[in-house]
Amino acid sequence: MDSAKNKEVNIEPEWKAALGRYFDTPEFKTLADFVREEYKQKKVFPKPADVFRAFWLTPFSQVKVVILGQDPYHDDDQAHGLCFSVPEGQKLPPSLKNIYKEIEADLGVKKDMTKGNLEDWAKQGVFLLNAILTVVAHTPASHRGKGWEEFTDNVIKTISNKYEHVVFILWGNYARGKKVLIDESKHLIIESPHPSPFSAYSGFFGSKPFSKCNEYLKKWGREIINW
């Protein structure tokens, strides 16, 4: 994102090929210019090298599951380019703690509540995509409506159009609003309330998204996820 030319956007090559034309649009140029200036003038998360981290860890051909978040964590040292994930050494945010609790209840596995880095999921084909990829420090949703949503909507549509049998996990009303971008005749959509403490007891707990996901992948001959 720190490149002067949109054609040189530092994104994983398979994704660059899949999304290539979008990087040449006036809309993306406007977004890139805006984000570049924000990084110059303000404290913005994640660090520039991590903006497209989800894309690097889960190349386009490796996507089996998509989990959609909203925007990055806005507190210091939390955001590192993967939705819901935090780097090693960071305390688990409340939503991720509830995700772990549901994994334990759903799959009967014990999670380490001190480790919130989800890179291992990403490397297995779980694409941890935020709809908005940057945020001003301590100012949630500060980069909403600046062009990221159009970019990530295009990402979701590209996955839906070019592949079959991908699992899309949509938690909360914001993520569920992206359902219209996905071809339900080719993919599995798993949706529920958000794992936030404000809504987890309204249907997230007990929704069993992880077993449902693995059952679907197994049905279509794909390797299941070690959650």
PDB file of C-alpha atoms in Angstrom:
ATOM      1  CA  MET A   1       0.000   0.000   0.000  1.00  0.00           C
ATOM      2  CA  ASP A   2       3.028   2.259   0.375  1.00  0.00           C
ATOM      3  CA  SER A   3       3.855   2.035  -3.323  1.00  0.00           C
ATOM      4  CA  ALA A   4       3.547   5.124  -5.466  1.00  0.00           C
ATOM      5  CA  LYS A   5       1.907   3.155  -8.263  1.00  0.00           C
ATOM      6  CA  ASN A   6      -1.216   1.078  -7.911  1.00  0.00           C
ATOM      7  CA  LYS A   7       0.220  -1.458 -10.351  1.00  0.00           C
ATOM      8  CA  GLU A   8       2.883  -2.155  -7.742  1.00  0.00           C
ATOM      9  CA  VAL A   9       0.491  -2.847  -4.848  1.00  0.00           C
ATOM     10  CA  ASN A  10       2.287  -5.289  -2.550  1.00  0.00           C
ATOM     11  CA  ILE A  11      -0.211  -8.124  -2.546  1.00  0.00           C
ATOM     12  CA  GLU A  12       0.266 -11.865  -2.985  1.00  0.00           C
ATOM     13  CA  PRO A  13       0.741 -12.726  -6.703  1.00  0.00           C
ATOM     14  CA  GLU A  14      -2.252 -15.061  -7.068  1.00  0.00           C
ATOM     15  CA  TRP A  15      -4.523 -12.416  -5.565  1.00  0.00           C
ATOM     16  CA  LYS A  16      -2.943  -9.751  -7.732  1.00  0.00           C
ATOM     17  CA  ALA A  17      -3.751 -11.803 -10.821  1.00  0.00           C
ATOM     18  CA  ALA A  18      -7.305 -12.507  -9.662  1.00  0.00           C
ATOM     19  CA  LEU A  19      -8.039  -8.891  -8.741  1.00  0.00           C
ATOM     20  CA  GLY A  20      -5.623  -7.194 -11.125  1.00  0.00           C
ATOM     21  CA  ARG A  21      -7.980  -4.942 -13.030  1.00  0.00           C
ATOM     22  CA  TYR A  22      -9.403  -3.499  -9.837  1.00  0.00           C
ATOM     23  CA  PHE A  23      -6.040  -2.025  -8.891  1.00  0.00           C
ATOM     24  CA  ASP A  24      -6.161   0.123 -12.032  1.00  0.00           C
ATOM     25  CA  THR A  25      -9.570   1.656 -11.330  1.00  0.00           C
ATOM     26  CA  PRO A  26     -10.035   5.294 -10.308  1.00  0.00           C
ATOM     27  CA  GLU A  27     -11.808   4.065  -7.154  1.00  0.00           C
ATOM     28  CA  PHE A  28      -8.785   2.102  -5.974  1.00  0.00           C
ATOM     29  CA  LYS A  29      -6.437   4.962  -6.825  1.00  0.00           C
ATOM     30  CA  THR A  30      -8.550   7.277  -4.650  1.00  0.00           C
ATOM     31  CA  LEU A  31      -8.492   4.735  -1.815  1.00  0.00           C
ATOM     32  CA  ALA A  32      -4.734   4.206  -2.106  1.00  0.00           C
ATOM     33  CA  ASP A  33      -4.069   7.940  -2.071  1.00  0.00           C
ATOM     34  CA  PHE A  34      -6.291   8.409   0.983  1.00  0.00           C
ATOM     35  CA  VAL A  35      -4.687   5.571   2.954  1.00  0.00           C
ATOM     36  CA  ARG A  36      -1.173   6.688   2.059  1.00  0.00           C
ATOM     37  CA  GLU A  37      -1.876  10.176   3.403  1.00  0.00           C
ATOM     38  CA  GLU A  38      -3.471   8.784   6.566  1.00  0.00           C
ATOM     39  CA  TYR A  39      -0.323   6.791   7.324  1.00  0.00           C
ATOM     40  CA  LYS A  40       1.770   9.930   6.818  1.00  0.00           C
ATOM     41  CA  GLN A  41      -0.356  12.145   9.059  1.00  0.00           C
ATOM     42  CA  LYS A  42      -1.787   9.816  11.739  1.00  0.00           C
ATOM     43  CA  LYS A  43      -1.168   6.650  13.701  1.00  0.00           C
ATOM     44  CA  VAL A  44      -2.866   3.953  11.646  1.00  0.00           C
ATOM     45  CA  PHE A  45      -3.213   0.203  12.237  1.00  0.00           C
ATOM     46  CA  PRO A  46      -2.066  -2.302  11.169  1.00  0.00           C
ATOM     47  CA  LYS A  47       1.461  -1.422  10.118  1.00  0.00           C
ATOM     48  CA  PRO A  48       1.670  -0.962   6.321  1.00  0.00           C
ATOM     49  CA  ALA A  49       3.370  -4.319   5.736  1.00  0.00           C
ATOM     50  CA  ASP A  50       0.411  -6.096   7.373  1.00  0.00           C
ATOM     51  CA  VAL A  51      -2.445  -4.419   5.485  1.00  0.00           C
ATOM     52  CA  PHE A  52      -2.655  -7.336   3.017  1.00  0.00           C
ATOM     53  CA  ARG A  53      -1.359  -9.993   5.425  1.00  0.00           C
ATOM     54  CA  ALA A  54      -4.488 -12.160   5.091  1.00  0.00           C
ATOM     55  CA  PHE A  55      -3.870 -12.327   1.348  1.00  0.00           C
ATOM     56  CA  TRP A  56      -0.240 -13.397   1.783  1.00  0.00           C
ATOM     57  CA  LEU A  57      -1.025 -16.126   4.292  1.00  0.00           C
ATOM     58  CA  THR A  58      -3.969 -17.493   2.292  1.00  0.00           C
ATOM     59  CA  PRO A  59      -3.210 -17.326  -1.450  1.00  0.00           C
ATOM     60  CA  PHE A  60      -6.217 -17.214  -3.768  1.00  0.00           C
ATOM     61  CA  SER A  61      -5.962 -20.882  -4.805  1.00  0.00           C
ATOM     62  CA  GLN A  62      -5.824 -21.997  -1.156  1.00  0.00           C
ATOM     63  CA  VAL A  63      -9.071 -20.403   0.076  1.00  0.00           C
ATOM     64  CA  LYS A  64     -11.400 -22.976   1.627  1.00  0.00           C
ATOM     65  CA  VAL A  65     -13.133 -20.866   4.277  1.00  0.00           C
ATOM     66  CA  VAL A  66     -13.824 -17.132   4.523  1.00  0.00           C
ATOM     67  CA  ILE A  67     -14.412 -15.497   7.911  1.00  0.00           C
ATOM     68  CA  LEU A  68     -15.458 -11.881   7.574  1.00  0.00           C
ATOM     69  CA  GLY A  69     -14.718  -9.198  10.142  1.00  0.00           C
ATOM     70  CA  GLN A  70     -15.498  -5.489  10.042  1.00  0.00           C
ATOM     71  CA  ASP A  71     -12.377  -3.385  10.641  1.00  0.00           C
ATOM     72  CA  PRO A  72      -9.050  -3.910  12.430  1.00  0.00           C
ATOM     73  CA  TYR A  73      -8.561  -3.671  16.173  1.00  0.00           C
ATOM     74  CA  HIS A  74      -7.844  -0.045  17.005  1.00  0.00           C
ATOM     75  CA  ASP A  75      -5.751  -0.424  20.167  1.00  0.00           C
ATOM     76  CA  ASP A  76      -1.945  -0.596  20.210  1.00  0.00           C
ATOM     77  CA  ASP A  77      -0.242  -3.783  19.004  1.00  0.00           C
ATOM     78  CA  GLN A  78      -3.452  -5.722  18.317  1.00  0.00           C
ATOM     79  CA  ALA A  79      -4.126  -5.473  14.573  1.00  0.00           C
ATOM     80  CA  HIS A  80      -1.894  -7.520  12.298  1.00  0.00           C
ATOM     81  CA  GLY A  81      -3.983  -7.966   9.180  1.00  0.00           C
ATOM     82  CA  LEU A  82      -6.171 -10.936  10.127  1.00  0.00           C
ATOM     83  CA  CYS A  83      -9.720 -10.481  11.364  1.00  0.00           C
ATOM     84  CA  PHE A  84     -10.346 -11.498  14.991  1.00  0.00           C
ATOM     85  CA  SER A  85      -6.644 -12.394  15.416  1.00  0.00           C
ATOM     86  CA  VAL A  86      -4.021 -10.752  17.630  1.00  0.00           C
ATOM     87  CA  PRO A  87      -0.231 -11.222  17.653  1.00  0.00           C
ATOM     88  CA  GLU A  88       1.601 -13.420  20.128  1.00  0.00           C
ATOM     89  CA  GLY A  89       1.682 -11.966  23.618  1.00  0.00           C
ATOM     90  CA  GLN A  90      -1.544  -9.990  23.272  1.00  0.00           C
ATOM     91  CA  LYS A  91      -4.524 -10.622  25.534  1.00  0.00           C
ATOM     92  CA  LEU A  92      -7.459 -12.265  23.769  1.00  0.00           C
ATOM     93  CA  PRO A  93     -10.140  -9.727  22.789  1.00  0.00           C
ATOM     94  CA  PRO A  94     -13.625 -10.640  24.102  1.00  0.00           C
ATOM     95  CA  SER A  95     -14.981 -11.779  20.715  1.00  0.00           C
ATOM     96  CA  LEU A  96     -12.042 -14.110  20.110  1.00  0.00           C
ATOM     97  CA  LYS A  97     -12.411 -15.533  23.610  1.00  0.00           C
ATOM     98  CA  ASN A  98     -16.034 -16.380  22.771  1.00  0.00           C
ATOM     99  CA  ILE A  99     -14.947 -17.915  19.456  1.00  0.00           C
ATOM    100  CA  TYR A 100     -12.588 -20.175  21.391  1.00  0.00           C
ATOM    101  CA  LYS A 101     -15.367 -21.091  23.842  1.00  0.00           C
ATOM    102  CA  GLU A 102     -17.592 -22.114  20.928  1.00  0.00           C
ATOM    103  CA  ILE A 103     -14.791 -24.199  19.406  1.00  0.00           C
ATOM    104  CA  GLU A 104     -14.420 -26.015  22.714  1.00  0.00           C
ATOM    105  CA  ALA A 105     -18.161 -26.668  22.990  1.00  0.00           C
ATOM    106  CA  ASP A 106     -18.591 -27.542  19.312  1.00  0.00           C
ATOM    107  CA  LEU A 107     -15.554 -29.744  18.750  1.00  0.00           C
ATOM    108  CA  GLY A 108     -14.592 -30.812  22.254  1.00  0.00           C
ATOM    109  CA  VAL A 109     -11.055 -29.466  21.911  1.00  0.00           C
ATOM    110  CA  LYS A 110      -9.255 -27.384  24.513  1.00  0.00           C
ATOM    111  CA  LYS A 111      -8.062 -23.954  23.346  1.00  0.00           C
ATOM    112  CA  ASP A 112      -5.180 -22.012  24.845  1.00  0.00           C
ATOM    113  CA  MET A 113      -6.847 -18.804  26.015  1.00  0.00           C
ATOM    114  CA  THR A 114      -3.488 -17.030  26.128  1.00  0.00           C
ATOM    115  CA  LYS A 115      -2.771 -17.343  22.401  1.00  0.00           C
ATOM    116  CA  GLY A 116      -4.877 -15.385  19.933  1.00  0.00           C
ATOM    117  CA  ASN A 117      -2.704 -15.538  16.816  1.00  0.00           C
ATOM    118  CA  LEU A 118      -4.800 -17.197  14.092  1.00  0.00           C
ATOM    119  CA  GLU A 119      -2.043 -17.468  11.484  1.00  0.00           C
ATOM    120  CA  ASP A 120      -2.287 -21.257  11.634  1.00  0.00           C
ATOM    121  CA  TRP A 121      -5.901 -21.040  10.468  1.00  0.00           C
ATOM    122  CA  ALA A 122      -4.889 -18.736   7.620  1.00  0.00           C
ATOM    123  CA  LYS A 123      -2.185 -21.157   6.480  1.00  0.00           C
ATOM    124  CA  GLN A 124      -4.810 -23.940   6.347  1.00  0.00           C
ATOM    125  CA  GLY A 125      -6.992 -21.950   3.941  1.00  0.00           C
ATOM    126  CA  VAL A 126      -9.110 -19.867   6.311  1.00  0.00           C
ATOM    127  CA  PHE A 127      -9.163 -16.403   4.741  1.00  0.00           C
ATOM    128  CA  LEU A 128      -9.493 -13.974   7.665  1.00  0.00           C
ATOM    129  CA  LEU A 129     -10.773 -10.903   5.857  1.00  0.00           C
ATOM    130  CA  ASN A 130     -11.792  -7.598   7.384  1.00  0.00           C
ATOM    131  CA  ALA A 131     -14.184  -5.573   5.226  1.00  0.00           C
ATOM    132  CA  ILE A 132     -12.109  -2.482   6.063  1.00  0.00           C
ATOM    133  CA  LEU A 133      -8.354  -3.046   6.147  1.00  0.00           C
ATOM    134  CA  THR A 134      -7.084   0.001   8.062  1.00  0.00           C
ATOM    135  CA  VAL A 135      -8.132   2.104  11.055  1.00  0.00           C
ATOM    136  CA  VAL A 136      -6.887   5.193  12.872  1.00  0.00           C
ATOM    137  CA  ALA A 137      -5.528   4.376  16.331  1.00  0.00           C
ATOM    138  CA  HIS A 138      -8.184   4.326  19.044  1.00  0.00           C
ATOM    139  CA  THR A 139     -10.876   5.428  16.567  1.00  0.00           C
ATOM    140  CA  PRO A 140     -13.052   2.472  15.498  1.00  0.00           C
ATOM    141  CA  ALA A 141     -14.572   2.544  12.003  1.00  0.00           C
ATOM    142  CA  SER A 142     -12.536   5.658  11.166  1.00  0.00           C
ATOM    143  CA  HIS A 143     -11.816   4.378   7.645  1.00  0.00           C
ATOM    144  CA  ARG A 144     -15.362   3.305   6.934  1.00  0.00           C
ATOM    145  CA  GLY A 145     -16.748   4.574   3.641  1.00  0.00           C
ATOM    146  CA  LYS A 146     -13.349   5.424   2.155  1.00  0.00           C
ATOM    147  CA  GLY A 147     -13.277   2.662  -0.453  1.00  0.00           C
ATOM    148  CA  TRP A 148     -12.143  -0.446   1.388  1.00  0.00           C
ATOM    149  CA  GLU A 149     -15.660  -1.910   1.383  1.00  0.00           C
ATOM    150  CA  GLU A 150     -15.838  -1.752  -2.415  1.00  0.00           C
ATOM    151  CA  PHE A 151     -12.461  -3.462  -2.656  1.00  0.00           C
ATOM    152  CA  THR A 152     -13.308  -6.267  -0.244  1.00  0.00           C
ATOM    153  CA  ASP A 153     -16.785  -6.714  -1.754  1.00  0.00           C
ATOM    154  CA  ASN A 154     -14.956  -7.346  -5.024  1.00  0.00           C
ATOM    155  CA  VAL A 155     -12.716  -9.863  -3.241  1.00  0.00           C
ATOM    156  CA  ILE A 156     -15.741 -11.751  -1.896  1.00  0.00           C
ATOM    157  CA  LYS A 157     -17.459 -11.769  -5.294  1.00  0.00           C
ATOM    158  CA  THR A 158     -14.268 -12.972  -6.977  1.00  0.00           C
ATOM    159  CA  ILE A 159     -13.997 -15.944  -4.607  1.00  0.00           C
ATOM    160  CA  SER A 160     -17.690 -16.733  -5.079  1.00  0.00           C
ATOM    161  CA  ASN A 161     -17.540 -16.495  -8.867  1.00  0.00           C
ATOM    162  CA  LYS A 162     -14.291 -18.367  -9.508  1.00  0.00           C
ATOM    163  CA  TYR A 163     -14.582 -21.237  -7.028  1.00  0.00           C
ATOM    164  CA  GLU A 164     -17.034 -23.790  -5.691  1.00  0.00           C
ATOM    165  CA  HIS A 165     -17.573 -25.298  -2.236  1.00  0.00           C
ATOM    166  CA  VAL A 166     -16.083 -22.501  -0.151  1.00  0.00           C
ATOM    167  CA  VAL A 167     -17.489 -21.982   3.358  1.00  0.00           C
ATOM    168  CA  PHE A 168     -18.390 -18.379   4.164  1.00  0.00           C
ATOM    169  CA  ILE A 169     -18.786 -17.709   7.903  1.00  0.00           C
ATOM    170  CA  LEU A 170     -20.748 -14.521   8.563  1.00  0.00           C
ATOM    171  CA  TRP A 171     -21.049 -13.385  12.168  1.00  0.00           C
ATOM    172  CA  GLY A 172     -23.228 -10.398  13.001  1.00  0.00           C
ATOM    173  CA  ASN A 173     -25.460  -8.155  10.932  1.00  0.00           C
ATOM    174  CA  TYR A 174     -22.607  -6.372   9.167  1.00  0.00           C
ATOM    175  CA  ALA A 175     -21.065  -9.593   7.861  1.00  0.00           C
ATOM    176  CA  ARG A 176     -24.465 -11.081   7.083  1.00  0.00           C
ATOM    177  CA  GLY A 177     -25.122  -8.101   4.850  1.00  0.00           C
ATOM    178  CA  LYS A 178     -22.444  -9.480   2.512  1.00  0.00           C
ATOM    179  CA  LYS A 179     -24.529 -12.575   1.825  1.00  0.00           C
ATOM    180  CA  VAL A 180     -25.855 -10.973  -1.370  1.00  0.00           C
ATOM    181  CA  LEU A 181     -22.331 -11.163  -2.842  1.00  0.00           C
ATOM    182  CA  ILE A 182     -22.137 -14.954  -2.515  1.00  0.00           C
ATOM    183  CA  ASP A 183     -23.649 -17.588  -4.809  1.00  0.00           C
ATOM    184  CA  GLU A 184     -25.435 -19.875  -2.353  1.00  0.00           C
ATOM    185  CA  SER A 185     -25.923 -22.537  -5.026  1.00  0.00           C
ATOM    186  CA  LYS A 186     -22.152 -23.144  -5.102  1.00  0.00           C
ATOM    187  CA  HIS A 187     -21.059 -22.417  -1.533  1.00  0.00           C
ATOM    188  CA  LEU A 188     -22.032 -22.916   2.097  1.00  0.00           C
ATOM    189  CA  ILE A 189     -22.977 -19.840   4.109  1.00  0.00           C
ATOM    190  CA  ILE A 190     -22.909 -20.205   7.889  1.00  0.00           C
ATOM    191  CA  GLU A 191     -24.388 -17.207   9.680  1.00  0.00           C
ATOM    192  CA  SER A 192     -25.202 -16.296  13.251  1.00  0.00           C
ATOM    193  CA  PRO A 193     -25.082 -13.381  15.688  1.00  0.00           C
ATOM    194  CA  HIS A 194     -21.644 -11.878  16.362  1.00  0.00           C
ATOM    195  CA  PRO A 195     -19.358 -13.486  18.990  1.00  0.00           C
ATOM    196  CA  SER A 196     -19.163 -10.163  20.828  1.00  0.00           C
ATOM    197  CA  PRO A 197     -20.236 -10.347  24.507  1.00  0.00           C
ATOM    198  CA  PHE A 198     -23.180  -8.131  23.541  1.00  0.00           C
ATOM    199  CA  SER A 199     -24.648 -10.737  21.204  1.00  0.00           C
ATOM    200  CA  ALA A 200     -22.923 -14.098  21.739  1.00  0.00           C
ATOM    201  CA  TYR A 201     -25.742 -15.389  23.935  1.00  0.00           C
ATOM    202  CA  SER A 202     -28.318 -14.453  21.288  1.00  0.00           C
ATOM    203  CA  GLY A 203     -27.420 -17.339  19.013  1.00  0.00           C
ATOM    204  CA  PHE A 204     -23.672 -17.431  18.473  1.00  0.00           C
ATOM    205  CA  PHE A 205     -23.098 -19.886  21.305  1.00  0.00           C
ATOM    206  CA  GLY A 206     -24.440 -23.236  20.200  1.00  0.00           C
ATOM    207  CA  SER A 207     -24.401 -22.380  16.480  1.00  0.00           C
ATOM    208  CA  LYS A 208     -21.653 -24.973  15.824  1.00  0.00           C
ATOM    209  CA  PRO A 209     -20.022 -23.200  12.870  1.00  0.00           C
ATOM    210  CA  PHE A 210     -16.768 -25.131  13.111  1.00  0.00           C
ATOM    211  CA  SER A 211     -18.216 -28.635  12.912  1.00  0.00           C
ATOM    212  CA  LYS A 212     -20.624 -27.525  10.172  1.00  0.00           C
ATOM    213  CA  CYS A 213     -17.706 -26.109   8.216  1.00  0.00           C
ATOM    214  CA  ASN A 214     -15.620 -29.268   8.510  1.00  0.00           C
ATOM    215  CA  GLU A 215     -18.565 -31.526   7.621  1.00  0.00           C
ATOM    216  CA  TYR A 216     -19.088 -29.539   4.425  1.00  0.00           C
ATOM    217  CA  LEU A 217     -15.395 -29.574   3.480  1.00  0.00           C
ATOM    218  CA  LYS A 218     -15.240 -33.322   4.095  1.00  0.00           C
ATOM    219  CA  LYS A 219     -18.357 -33.855   1.993  1.00  0.00           C
ATOM    220  CA  TRP A 220     -16.629 -32.227  -0.974  1.00  0.00           C
ATOM    221  CA  GLY A 221     -13.340 -34.026  -0.504  1.00  0.00           C
ATOM    222  CA  ARG A 222     -11.459 -31.095   0.979  1.00  0.00           C
ATOM    223  CA  GLU A 223      -9.124 -31.267   3.951  1.00  0.00           C
ATOM    224  CA  ILE A 224     -10.834 -30.154   7.144  1.00  0.00           C
ATOM    225  CA  ILE A 225      -9.583 -27.293   9.313  1.00  0.00           C
ATOM    226  CA  ASN A 226      -7.728 -27.940  12.542  1.00  0.00           C
ATOM    227  CA  TRP A 227      -9.460 -25.275  14.588  1.00  0.00           C
TER     228      TRP A 227
END
